[in-house]
mmCIF file of C-alpha atoms and ligand atoms in Angstrom:
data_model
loop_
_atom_site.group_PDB
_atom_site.id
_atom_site.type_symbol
_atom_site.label_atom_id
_atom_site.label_comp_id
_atom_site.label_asym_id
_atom_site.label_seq_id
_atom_site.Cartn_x
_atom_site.Cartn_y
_atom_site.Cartn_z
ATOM 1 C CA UNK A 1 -175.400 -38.851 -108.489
ATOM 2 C CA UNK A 2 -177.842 -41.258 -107.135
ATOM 3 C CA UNK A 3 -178.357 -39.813 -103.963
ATOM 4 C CA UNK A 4 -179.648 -36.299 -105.528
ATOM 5 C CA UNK A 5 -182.518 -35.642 -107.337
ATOM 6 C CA UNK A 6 -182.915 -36.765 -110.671
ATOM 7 C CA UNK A 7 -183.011 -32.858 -112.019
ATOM 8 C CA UNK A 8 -180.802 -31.959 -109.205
ATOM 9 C CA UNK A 9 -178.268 -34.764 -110.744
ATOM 10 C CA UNK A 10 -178.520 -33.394 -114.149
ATOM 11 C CA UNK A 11 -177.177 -29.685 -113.469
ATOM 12 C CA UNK A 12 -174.836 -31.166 -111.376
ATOM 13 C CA UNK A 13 -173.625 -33.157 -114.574
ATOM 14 C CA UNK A 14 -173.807 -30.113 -116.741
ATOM 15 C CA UNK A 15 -172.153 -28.145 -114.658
ATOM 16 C CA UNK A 16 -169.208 -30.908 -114.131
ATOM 17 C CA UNK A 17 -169.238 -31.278 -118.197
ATOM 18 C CA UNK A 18 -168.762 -27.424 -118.528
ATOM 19 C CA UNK A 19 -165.837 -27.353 -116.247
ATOM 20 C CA UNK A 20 -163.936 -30.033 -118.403
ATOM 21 C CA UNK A 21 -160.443 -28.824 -119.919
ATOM 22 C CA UNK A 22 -161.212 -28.329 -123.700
ATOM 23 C CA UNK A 23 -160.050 -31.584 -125.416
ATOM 24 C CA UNK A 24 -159.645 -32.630 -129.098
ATOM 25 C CA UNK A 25 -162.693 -34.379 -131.286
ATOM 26 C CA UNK A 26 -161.989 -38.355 -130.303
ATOM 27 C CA UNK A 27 -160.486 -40.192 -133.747
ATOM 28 C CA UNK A 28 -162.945 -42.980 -134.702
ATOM 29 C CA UNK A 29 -161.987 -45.972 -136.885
ATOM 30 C CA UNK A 30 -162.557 -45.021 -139.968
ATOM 31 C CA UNK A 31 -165.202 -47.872 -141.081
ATOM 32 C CA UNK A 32 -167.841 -45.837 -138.740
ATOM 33 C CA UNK A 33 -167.444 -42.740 -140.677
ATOM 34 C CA UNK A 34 -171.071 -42.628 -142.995
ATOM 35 C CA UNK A 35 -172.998 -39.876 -144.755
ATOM 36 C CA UNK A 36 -176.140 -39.219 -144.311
ATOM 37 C CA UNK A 37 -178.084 -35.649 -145.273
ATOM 38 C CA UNK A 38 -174.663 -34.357 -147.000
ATOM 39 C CA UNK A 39 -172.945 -34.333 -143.475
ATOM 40 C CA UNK A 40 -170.300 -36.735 -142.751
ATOM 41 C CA UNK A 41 -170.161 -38.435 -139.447
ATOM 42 C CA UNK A 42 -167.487 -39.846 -138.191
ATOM 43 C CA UNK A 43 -169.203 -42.025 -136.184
ATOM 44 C CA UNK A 44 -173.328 -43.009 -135.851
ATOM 45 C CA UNK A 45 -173.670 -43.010 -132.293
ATOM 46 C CA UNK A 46 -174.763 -39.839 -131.120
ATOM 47 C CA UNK A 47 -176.407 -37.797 -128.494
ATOM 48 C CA UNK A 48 -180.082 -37.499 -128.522
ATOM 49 C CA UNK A 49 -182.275 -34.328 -127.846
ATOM 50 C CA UNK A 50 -182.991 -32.882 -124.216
ATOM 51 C CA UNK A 51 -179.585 -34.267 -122.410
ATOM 52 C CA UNK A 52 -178.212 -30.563 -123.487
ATOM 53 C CA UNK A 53 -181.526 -28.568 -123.801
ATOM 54 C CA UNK A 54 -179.415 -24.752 -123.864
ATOM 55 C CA UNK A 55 -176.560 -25.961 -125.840
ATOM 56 C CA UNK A 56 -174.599 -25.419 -122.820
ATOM 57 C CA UNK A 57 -172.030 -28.639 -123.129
ATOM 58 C CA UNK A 58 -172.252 -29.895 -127.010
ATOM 59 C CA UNK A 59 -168.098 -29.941 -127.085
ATOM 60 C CA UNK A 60 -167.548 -31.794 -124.078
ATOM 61 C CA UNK A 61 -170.366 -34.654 -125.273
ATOM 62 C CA UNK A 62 -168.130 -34.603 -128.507
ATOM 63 C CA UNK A 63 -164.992 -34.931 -127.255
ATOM 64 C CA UNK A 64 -166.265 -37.909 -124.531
ATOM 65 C CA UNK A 65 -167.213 -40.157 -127.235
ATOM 66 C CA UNK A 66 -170.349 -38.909 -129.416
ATOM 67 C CA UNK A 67 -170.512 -38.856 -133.180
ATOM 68 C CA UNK A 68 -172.681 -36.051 -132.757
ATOM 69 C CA UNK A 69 -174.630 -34.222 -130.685
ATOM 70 C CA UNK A 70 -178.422 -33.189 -130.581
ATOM 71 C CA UNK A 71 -179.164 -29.678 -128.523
ATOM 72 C CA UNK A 72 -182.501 -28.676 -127.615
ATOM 73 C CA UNK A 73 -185.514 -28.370 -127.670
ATOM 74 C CA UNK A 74 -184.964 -24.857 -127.956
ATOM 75 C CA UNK A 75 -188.113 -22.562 -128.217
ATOM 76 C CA UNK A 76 -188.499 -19.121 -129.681
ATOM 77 C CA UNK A 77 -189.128 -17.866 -125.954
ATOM 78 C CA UNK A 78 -187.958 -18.907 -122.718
ATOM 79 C CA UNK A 79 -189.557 -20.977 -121.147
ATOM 80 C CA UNK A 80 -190.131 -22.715 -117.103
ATOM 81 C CA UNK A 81 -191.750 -25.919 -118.169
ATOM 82 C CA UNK A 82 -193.468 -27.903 -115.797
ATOM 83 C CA UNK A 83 -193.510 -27.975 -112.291
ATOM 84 C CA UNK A 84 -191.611 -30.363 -110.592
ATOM 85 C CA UNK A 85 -190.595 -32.965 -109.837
ATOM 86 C CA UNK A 86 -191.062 -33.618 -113.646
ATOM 87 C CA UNK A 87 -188.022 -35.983 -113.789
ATOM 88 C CA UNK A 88 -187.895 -39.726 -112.771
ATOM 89 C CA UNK A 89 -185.185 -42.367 -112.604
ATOM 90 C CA UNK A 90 -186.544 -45.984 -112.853
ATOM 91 C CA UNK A 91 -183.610 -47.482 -111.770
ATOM 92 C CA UNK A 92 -185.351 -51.219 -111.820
ATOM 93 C CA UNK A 93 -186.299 -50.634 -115.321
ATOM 94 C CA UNK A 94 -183.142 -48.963 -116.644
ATOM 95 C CA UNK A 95 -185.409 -46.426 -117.873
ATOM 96 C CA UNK A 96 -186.541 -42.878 -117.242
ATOM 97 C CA UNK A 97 -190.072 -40.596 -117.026
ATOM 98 C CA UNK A 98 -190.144 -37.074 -117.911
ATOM 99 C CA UNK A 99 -192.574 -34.308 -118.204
ATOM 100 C CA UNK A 100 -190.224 -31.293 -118.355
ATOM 101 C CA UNK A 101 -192.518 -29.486 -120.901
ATOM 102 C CA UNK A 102 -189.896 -27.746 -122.611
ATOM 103 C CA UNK A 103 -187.710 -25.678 -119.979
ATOM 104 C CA UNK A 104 -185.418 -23.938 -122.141
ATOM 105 C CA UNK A 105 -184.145 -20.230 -122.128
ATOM 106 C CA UNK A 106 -185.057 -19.742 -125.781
ATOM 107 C CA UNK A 107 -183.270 -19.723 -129.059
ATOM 108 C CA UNK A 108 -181.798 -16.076 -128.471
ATOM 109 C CA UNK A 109 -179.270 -18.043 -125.622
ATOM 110 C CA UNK A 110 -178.689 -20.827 -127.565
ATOM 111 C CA UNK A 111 -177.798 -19.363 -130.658
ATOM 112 C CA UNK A 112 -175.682 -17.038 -128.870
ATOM 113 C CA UNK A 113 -173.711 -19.784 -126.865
ATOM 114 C CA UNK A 114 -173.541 -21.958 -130.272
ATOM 115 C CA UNK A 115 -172.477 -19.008 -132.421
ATOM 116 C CA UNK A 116 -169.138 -18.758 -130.076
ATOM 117 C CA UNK A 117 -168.125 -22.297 -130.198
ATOM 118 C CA UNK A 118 -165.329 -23.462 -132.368
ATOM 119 C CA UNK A 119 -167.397 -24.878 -135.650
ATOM 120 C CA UNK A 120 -165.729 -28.700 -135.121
ATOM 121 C CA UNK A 121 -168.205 -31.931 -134.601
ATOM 122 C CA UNK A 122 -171.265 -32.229 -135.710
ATOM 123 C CA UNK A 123 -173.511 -30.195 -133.301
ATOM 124 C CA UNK A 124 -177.218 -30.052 -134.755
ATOM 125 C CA UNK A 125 -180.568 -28.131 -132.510
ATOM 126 C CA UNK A 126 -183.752 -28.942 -132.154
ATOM 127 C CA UNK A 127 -186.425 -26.591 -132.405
ATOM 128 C CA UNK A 128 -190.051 -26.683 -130.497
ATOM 129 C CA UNK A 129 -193.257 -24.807 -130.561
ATOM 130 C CA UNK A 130 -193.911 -22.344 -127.164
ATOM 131 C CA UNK A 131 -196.597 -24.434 -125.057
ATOM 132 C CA UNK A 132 -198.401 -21.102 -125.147
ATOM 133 C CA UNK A 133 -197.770 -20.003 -128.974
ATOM 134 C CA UNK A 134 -201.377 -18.982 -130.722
ATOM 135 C CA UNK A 135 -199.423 -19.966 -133.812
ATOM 136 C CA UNK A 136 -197.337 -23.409 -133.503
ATOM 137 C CA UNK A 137 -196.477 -23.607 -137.226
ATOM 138 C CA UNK A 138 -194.699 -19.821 -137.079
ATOM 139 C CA UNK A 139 -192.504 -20.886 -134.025
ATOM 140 C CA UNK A 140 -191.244 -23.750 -136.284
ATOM 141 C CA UNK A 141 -190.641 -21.193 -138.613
ATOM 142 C CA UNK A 142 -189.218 -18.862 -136.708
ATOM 143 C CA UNK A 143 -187.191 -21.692 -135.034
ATOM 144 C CA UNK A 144 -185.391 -22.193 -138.535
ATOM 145 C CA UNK A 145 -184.579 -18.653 -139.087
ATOM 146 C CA UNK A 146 -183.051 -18.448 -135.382
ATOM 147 C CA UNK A 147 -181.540 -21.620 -135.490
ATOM 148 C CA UNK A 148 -180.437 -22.544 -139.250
ATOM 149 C CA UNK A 149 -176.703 -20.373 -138.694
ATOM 150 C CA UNK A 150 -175.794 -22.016 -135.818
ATOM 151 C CA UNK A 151 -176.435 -25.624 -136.791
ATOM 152 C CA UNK A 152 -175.211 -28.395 -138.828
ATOM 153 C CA UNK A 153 -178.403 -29.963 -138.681
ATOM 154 C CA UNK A 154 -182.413 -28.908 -137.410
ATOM 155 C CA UNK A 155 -184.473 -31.598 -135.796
ATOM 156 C CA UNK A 156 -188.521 -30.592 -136.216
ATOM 157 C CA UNK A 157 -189.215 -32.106 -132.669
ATOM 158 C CA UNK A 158 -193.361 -32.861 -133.201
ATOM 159 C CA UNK A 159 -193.771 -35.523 -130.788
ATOM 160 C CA UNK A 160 -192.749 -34.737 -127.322
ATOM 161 C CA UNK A 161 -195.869 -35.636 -125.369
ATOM 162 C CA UNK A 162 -195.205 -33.288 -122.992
ATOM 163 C CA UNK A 163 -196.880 -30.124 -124.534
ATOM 164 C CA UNK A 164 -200.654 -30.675 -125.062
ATOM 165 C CA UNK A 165 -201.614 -30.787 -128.215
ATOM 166 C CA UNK A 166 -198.088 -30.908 -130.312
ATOM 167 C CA UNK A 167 -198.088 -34.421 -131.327
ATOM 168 C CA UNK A 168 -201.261 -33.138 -133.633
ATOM 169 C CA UNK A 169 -199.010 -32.170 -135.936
ATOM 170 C CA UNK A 170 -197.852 -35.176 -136.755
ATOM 171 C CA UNK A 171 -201.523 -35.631 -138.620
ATOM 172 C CA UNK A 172 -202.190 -35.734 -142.163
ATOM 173 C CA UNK A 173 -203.188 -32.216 -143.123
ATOM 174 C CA UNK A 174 -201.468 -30.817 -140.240
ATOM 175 C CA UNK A 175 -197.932 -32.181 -140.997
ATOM 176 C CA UNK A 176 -198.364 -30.945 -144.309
ATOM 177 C CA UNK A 177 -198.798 -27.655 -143.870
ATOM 178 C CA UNK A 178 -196.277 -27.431 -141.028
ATOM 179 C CA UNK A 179 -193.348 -29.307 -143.478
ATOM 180 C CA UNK A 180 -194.534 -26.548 -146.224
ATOM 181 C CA UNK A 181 -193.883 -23.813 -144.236
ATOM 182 C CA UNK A 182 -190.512 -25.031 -143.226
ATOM 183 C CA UNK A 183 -189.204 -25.740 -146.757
ATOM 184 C CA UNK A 184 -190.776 -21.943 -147.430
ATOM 185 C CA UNK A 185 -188.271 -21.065 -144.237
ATOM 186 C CA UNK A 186 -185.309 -22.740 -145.326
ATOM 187 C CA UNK A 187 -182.448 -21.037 -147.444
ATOM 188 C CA UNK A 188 -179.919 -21.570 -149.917
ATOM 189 C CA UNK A 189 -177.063 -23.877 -148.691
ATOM 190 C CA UNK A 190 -178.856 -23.970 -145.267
ATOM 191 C CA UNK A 191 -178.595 -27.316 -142.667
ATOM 192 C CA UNK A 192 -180.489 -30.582 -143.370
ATOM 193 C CA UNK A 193 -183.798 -31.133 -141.692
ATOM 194 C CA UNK A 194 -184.705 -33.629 -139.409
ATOM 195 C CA UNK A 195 -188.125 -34.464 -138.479
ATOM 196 C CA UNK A 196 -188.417 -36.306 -135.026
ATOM 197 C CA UNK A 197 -191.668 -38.555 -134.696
ATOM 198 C CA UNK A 198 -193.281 -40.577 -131.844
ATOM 199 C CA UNK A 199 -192.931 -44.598 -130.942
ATOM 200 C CA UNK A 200 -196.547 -44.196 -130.093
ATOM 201 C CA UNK A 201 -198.526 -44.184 -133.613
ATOM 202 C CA UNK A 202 -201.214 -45.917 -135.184
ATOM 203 C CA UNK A 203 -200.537 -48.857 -138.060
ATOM 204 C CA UNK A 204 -202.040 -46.411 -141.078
ATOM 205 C CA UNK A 205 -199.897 -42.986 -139.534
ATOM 206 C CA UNK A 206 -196.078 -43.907 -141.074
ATOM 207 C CA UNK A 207 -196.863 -43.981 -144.895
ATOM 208 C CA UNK A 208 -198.321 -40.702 -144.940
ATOM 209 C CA UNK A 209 -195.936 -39.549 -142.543
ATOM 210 C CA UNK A 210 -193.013 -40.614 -144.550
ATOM 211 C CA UNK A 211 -194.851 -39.354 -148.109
ATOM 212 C CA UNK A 212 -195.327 -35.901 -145.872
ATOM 213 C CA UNK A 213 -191.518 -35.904 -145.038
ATOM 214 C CA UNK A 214 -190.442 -36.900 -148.606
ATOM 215 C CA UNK A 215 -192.598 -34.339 -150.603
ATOM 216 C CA UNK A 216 -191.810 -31.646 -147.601
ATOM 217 C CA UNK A 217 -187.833 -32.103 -148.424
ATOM 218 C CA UNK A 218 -187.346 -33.738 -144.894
ATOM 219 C CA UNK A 219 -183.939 -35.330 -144.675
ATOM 220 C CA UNK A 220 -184.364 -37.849 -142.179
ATOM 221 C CA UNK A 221 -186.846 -38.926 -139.843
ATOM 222 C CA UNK A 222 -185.699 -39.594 -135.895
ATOM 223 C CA UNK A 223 -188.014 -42.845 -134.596
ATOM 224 C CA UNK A 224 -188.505 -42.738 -131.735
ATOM 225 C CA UNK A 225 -189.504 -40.126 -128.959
ATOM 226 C CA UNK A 226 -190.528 -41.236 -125.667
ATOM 227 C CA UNK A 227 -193.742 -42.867 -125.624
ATOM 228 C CA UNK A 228 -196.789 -42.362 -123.425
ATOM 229 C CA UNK A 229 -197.548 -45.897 -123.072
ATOM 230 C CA UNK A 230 -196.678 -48.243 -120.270
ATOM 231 C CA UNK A 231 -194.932 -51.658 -120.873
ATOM 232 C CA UNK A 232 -194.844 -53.883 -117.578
ATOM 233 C CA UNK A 233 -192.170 -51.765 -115.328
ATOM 234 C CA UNK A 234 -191.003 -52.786 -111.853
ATOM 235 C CA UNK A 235 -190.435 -49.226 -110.299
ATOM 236 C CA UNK A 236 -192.754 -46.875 -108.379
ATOM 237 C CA UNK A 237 -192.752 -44.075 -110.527
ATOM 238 C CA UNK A 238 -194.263 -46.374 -113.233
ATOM 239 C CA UNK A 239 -197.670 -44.209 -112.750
ATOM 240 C CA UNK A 240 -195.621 -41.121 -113.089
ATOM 241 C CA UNK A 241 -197.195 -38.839 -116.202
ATOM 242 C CA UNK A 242 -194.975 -38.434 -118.893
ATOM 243 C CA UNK A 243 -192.733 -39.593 -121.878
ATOM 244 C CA UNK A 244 -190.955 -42.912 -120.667
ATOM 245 C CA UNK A 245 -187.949 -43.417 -122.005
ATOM 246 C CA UNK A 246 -184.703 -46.224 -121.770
ATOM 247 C CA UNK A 247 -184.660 -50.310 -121.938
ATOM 248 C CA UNK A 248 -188.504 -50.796 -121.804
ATOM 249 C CA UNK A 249 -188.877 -48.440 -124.833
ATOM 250 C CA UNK A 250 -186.311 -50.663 -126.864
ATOM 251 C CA UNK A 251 -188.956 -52.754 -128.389
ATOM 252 C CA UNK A 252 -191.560 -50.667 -129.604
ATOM 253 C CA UNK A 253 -188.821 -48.008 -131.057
ATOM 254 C CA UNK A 254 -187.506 -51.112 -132.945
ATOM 255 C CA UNK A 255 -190.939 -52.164 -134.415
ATOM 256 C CA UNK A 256 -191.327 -48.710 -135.267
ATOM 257 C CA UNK A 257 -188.450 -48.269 -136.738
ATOM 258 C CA UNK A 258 -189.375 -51.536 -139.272
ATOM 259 C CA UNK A 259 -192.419 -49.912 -139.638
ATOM 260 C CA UNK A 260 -190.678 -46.550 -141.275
ATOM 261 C CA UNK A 261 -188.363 -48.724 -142.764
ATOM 262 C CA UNK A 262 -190.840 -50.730 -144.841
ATOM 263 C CA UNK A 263 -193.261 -47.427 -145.799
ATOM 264 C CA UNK A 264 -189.949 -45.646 -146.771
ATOM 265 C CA UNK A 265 -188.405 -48.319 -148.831
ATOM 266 C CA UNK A 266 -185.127 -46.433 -147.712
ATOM 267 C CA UNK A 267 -185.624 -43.829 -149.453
ATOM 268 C CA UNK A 268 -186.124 -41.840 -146.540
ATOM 269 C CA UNK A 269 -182.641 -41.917 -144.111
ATOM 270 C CA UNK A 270 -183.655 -43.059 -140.714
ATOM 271 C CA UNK A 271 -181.971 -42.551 -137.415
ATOM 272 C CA UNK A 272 -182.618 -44.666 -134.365
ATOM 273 C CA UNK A 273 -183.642 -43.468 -130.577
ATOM 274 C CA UNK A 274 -185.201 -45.200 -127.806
ATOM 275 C CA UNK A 275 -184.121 -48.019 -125.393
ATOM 276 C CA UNK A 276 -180.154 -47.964 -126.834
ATOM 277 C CA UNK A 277 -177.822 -49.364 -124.511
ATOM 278 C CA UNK A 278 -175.223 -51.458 -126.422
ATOM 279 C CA UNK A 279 -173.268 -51.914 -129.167
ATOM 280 C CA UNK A 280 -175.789 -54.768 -129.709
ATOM 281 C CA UNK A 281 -179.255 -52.274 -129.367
ATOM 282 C CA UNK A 282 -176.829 -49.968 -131.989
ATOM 283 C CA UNK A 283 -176.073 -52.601 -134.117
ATOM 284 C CA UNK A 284 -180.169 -53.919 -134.262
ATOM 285 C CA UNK A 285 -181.076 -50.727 -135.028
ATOM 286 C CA UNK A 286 -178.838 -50.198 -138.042
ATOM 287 C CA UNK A 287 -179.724 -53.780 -139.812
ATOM 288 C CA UNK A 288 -183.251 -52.933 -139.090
ATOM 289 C CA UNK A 289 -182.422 -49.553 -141.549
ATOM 290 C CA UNK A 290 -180.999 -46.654 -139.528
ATOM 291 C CA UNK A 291 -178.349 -44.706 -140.168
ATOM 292 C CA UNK A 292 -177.612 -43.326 -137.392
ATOM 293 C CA UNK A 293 -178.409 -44.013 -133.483
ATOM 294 C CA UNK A 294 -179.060 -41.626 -131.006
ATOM 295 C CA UNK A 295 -179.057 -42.153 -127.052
ATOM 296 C CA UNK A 296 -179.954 -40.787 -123.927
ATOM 297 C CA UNK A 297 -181.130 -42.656 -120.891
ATOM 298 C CA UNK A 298 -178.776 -45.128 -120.939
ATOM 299 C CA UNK A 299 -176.256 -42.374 -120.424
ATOM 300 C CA UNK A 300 -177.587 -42.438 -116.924
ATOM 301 C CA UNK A 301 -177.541 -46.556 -115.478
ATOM 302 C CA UNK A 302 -173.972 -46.642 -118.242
ATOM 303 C CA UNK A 303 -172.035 -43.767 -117.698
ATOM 304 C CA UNK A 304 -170.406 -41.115 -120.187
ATOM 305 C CA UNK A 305 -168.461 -43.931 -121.449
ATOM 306 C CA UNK A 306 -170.925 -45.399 -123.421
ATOM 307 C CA UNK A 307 -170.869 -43.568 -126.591
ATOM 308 C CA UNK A 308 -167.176 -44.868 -127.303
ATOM 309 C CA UNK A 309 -167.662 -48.746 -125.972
ATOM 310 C CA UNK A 310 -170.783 -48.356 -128.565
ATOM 311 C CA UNK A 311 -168.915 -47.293 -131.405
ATOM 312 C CA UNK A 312 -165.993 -49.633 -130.564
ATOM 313 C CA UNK A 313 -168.239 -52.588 -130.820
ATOM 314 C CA UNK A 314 -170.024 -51.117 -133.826
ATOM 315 C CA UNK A 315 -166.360 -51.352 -135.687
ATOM 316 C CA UNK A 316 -165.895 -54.667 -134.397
ATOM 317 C CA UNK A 317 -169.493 -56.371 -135.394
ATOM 318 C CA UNK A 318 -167.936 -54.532 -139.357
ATOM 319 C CA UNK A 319 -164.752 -56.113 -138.963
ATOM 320 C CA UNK A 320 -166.254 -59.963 -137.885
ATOM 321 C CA UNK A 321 -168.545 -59.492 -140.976
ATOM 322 C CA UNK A 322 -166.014 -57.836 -143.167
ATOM 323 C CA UNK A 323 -167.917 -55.042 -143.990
ATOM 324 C CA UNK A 324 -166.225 -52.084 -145.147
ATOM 325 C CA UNK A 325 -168.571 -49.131 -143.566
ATOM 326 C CA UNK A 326 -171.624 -48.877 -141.824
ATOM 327 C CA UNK A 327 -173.505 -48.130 -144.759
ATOM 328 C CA UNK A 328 -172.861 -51.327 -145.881
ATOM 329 C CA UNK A 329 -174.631 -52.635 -142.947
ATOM 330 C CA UNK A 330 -177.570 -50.454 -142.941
ATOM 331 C CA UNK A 331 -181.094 -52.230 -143.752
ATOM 332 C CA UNK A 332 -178.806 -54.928 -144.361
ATOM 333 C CA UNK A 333 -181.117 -57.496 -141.735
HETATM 334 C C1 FMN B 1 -185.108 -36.069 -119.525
HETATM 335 C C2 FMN B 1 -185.378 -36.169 -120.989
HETATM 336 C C3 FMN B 1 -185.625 -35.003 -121.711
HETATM 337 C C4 FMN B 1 -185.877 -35.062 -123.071
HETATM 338 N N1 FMN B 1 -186.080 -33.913 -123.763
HETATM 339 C C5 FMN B 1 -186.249 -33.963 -125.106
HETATM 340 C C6 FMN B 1 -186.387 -32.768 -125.855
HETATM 341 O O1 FMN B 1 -186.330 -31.662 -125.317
HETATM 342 N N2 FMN B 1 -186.584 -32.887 -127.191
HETATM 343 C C7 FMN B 1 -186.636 -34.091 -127.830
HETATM 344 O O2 FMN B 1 -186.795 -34.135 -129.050
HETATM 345 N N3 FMN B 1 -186.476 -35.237 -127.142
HETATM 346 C C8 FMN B 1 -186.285 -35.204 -125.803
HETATM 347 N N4 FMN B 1 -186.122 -36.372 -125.119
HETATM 348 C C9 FMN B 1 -186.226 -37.658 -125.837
HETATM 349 C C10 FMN B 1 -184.870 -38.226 -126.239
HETATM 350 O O3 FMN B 1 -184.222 -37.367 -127.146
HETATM 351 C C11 FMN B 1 -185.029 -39.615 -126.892
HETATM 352 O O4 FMN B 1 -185.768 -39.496 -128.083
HETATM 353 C C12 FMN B 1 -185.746 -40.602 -125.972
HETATM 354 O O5 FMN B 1 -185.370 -40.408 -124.630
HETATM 355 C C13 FMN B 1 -185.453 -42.053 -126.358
HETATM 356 O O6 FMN B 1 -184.072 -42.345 -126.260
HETATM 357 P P1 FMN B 1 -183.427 -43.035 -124.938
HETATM 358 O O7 FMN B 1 -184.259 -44.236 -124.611
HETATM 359 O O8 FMN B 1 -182.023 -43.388 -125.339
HETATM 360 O O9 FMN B 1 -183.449 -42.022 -123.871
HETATM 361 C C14 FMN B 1 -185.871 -36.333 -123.739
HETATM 362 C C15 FMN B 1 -185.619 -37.484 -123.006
HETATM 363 C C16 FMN B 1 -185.371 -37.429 -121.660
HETATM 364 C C17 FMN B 1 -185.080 -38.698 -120.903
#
């Protein structure tokens, strides 16, 4: 996969994923199962947003090893993104650049290809604005309406930096108004929401952020996006525009994270992205007060194996400690 094209790489694995013979949901040991938002999970280490953007493969991510699996972005209309190349491996750095912008073929696809799978593992869709919509705040809206049937959970993805202008609405008044109008969208009996949030914010942005998500009936916050910074990176694409993502985005996903953690008090379920590699990263992440974990670029320098050697050493890190269940771990550093 090395020798193609990053992109070129990634349909190939899609393609490969969708040929698999339909297998069985993987058993977990049963000290990784947790709740979190009313859903049970039967294990917290799952796959984050933009590996699956059409919800083409979510069954075959299950079955290899994931908890559950994030689909998405999905936006009300199709949609190219941005020209490319857009995607970049950073092999030195174990980490990847991306400014895809959004390619999706809209929610009509996805909800049609989700609404024929078999209802099994936890499968949840994440829902964008149109980098042309006059109205951002109604293709949220209209993002829940599409979406809501087909998913056991919505992510409210407001901080990819690859759209100009979205990660606004993670702003005071802004965020607000956009979390009202959600709640307004949501019905009766309807699928937790998620809101995802940036690693890249200022030191006065995650109170009102988590007061926002709290009073707005968010059910968990996702820290962290890709960020738009630069830590010291060894590979040429360094310059590259775009959301970097993998190992160098580790730390400041973590001190985010503690930074949620602390405004939240837990009352606010958090789920960790950004930089996780190991049952080690996982098992950081979940001390430090998440829930949940979420991956994606590792998936690349680690193989599709990763999500079950994760998990495995998540159970045994509970066993050494003799905890019973993950909760009993979580915010436990
Ligand atoms: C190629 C690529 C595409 C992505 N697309 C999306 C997306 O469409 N929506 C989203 O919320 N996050 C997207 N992300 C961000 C990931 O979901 C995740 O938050 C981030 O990559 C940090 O996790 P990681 O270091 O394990 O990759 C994308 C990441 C990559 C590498």
């Amino acid at each position: 996969m090395f020798a193609l094209d990053a992109e070129q790489a990634h349909r190939a694995t899609i393609r490969a994923l969708g040929l698999l013979p339909r297998r069985g949901l993987p058993v977990f040991p049963p000290s990784l199962a947790s709740e979190v938002a009313g859903l049970r999970f039967p294990s917290s280490v799952g796959l984050a947003a933009g590996f699956d953007k059409d919800g083409e493969v979510p069954d075959a991510m299950l079955s290899l090893g994931f908890g559950f699996v994030e689909v998405g972005t999905v936006t009300p209309r199709p949609q190219r993104g941005n020209p490319r190349p857009r995607l970049f491996r950073l092999a030195e750095d174990e980490a990847v650049i991306n400014r895809m912008g959004f390619n999706n073929r809209g929610q009509a696809s996805a909800s049609e290809r989700l609404r024929e799978r078999p209802r099994r593992g936890i499968v949840g869709v994440n829902i964008g604005a149109n980098k042309d919509s006059a109205d951002r705040i109604a293709d949220y809206v209209a993002g829940v309406a599409a979406m809501a049937p087909v998913a056991d959970y919505l992510t409210v993805n407001i901080s990819s930096p690859n759209t100009p202008g979205l990660r606004n609405l993670q702003a005071g008044g802004e965020l607000v108004e956009l979390l009202a109008a959600i709640a307004e969208a949501r019905v009766l009996g309807g699928p937790p929401v998620f809101l995802k949030v940036a690693p890249d914010l200022e030191p006065g942005d995650h109170g009102p952020i988590v007061r926002a998500a709290i009073d707005g009936r968010i059910d968990a916050l996702i820290v962290a996006n890709t960020t738009v910074s630069r830590p010291p990176l060894a590979s040429r694409f360094a310059g590259e525009a775009g959301g970097l993502s993998g190992a160098p985005l580790g730390p400041l996903a973590l001190d985010a994270l503690r930074t949620f953690r602390s405004a939240g008090g837990g009352a606010l379920p958090l789920i960790a992205a950004g930089g996780i590699a190991s049952a080690d990263d996982a098992w950081q992440r979940i001390v430090a007060g998440a829930s949940l974990v979420q991956l994606y670029s590792a998936l690349v320098y680690h193989g599709p194996g990763l999500a079950r050697r994760i998990a495995d050493g998540l159970a045994a890190r509970l066993a050494e400690r003799g905890m019973a269940s993950i909760a009993e771990a979580v915010g436990s550093g």
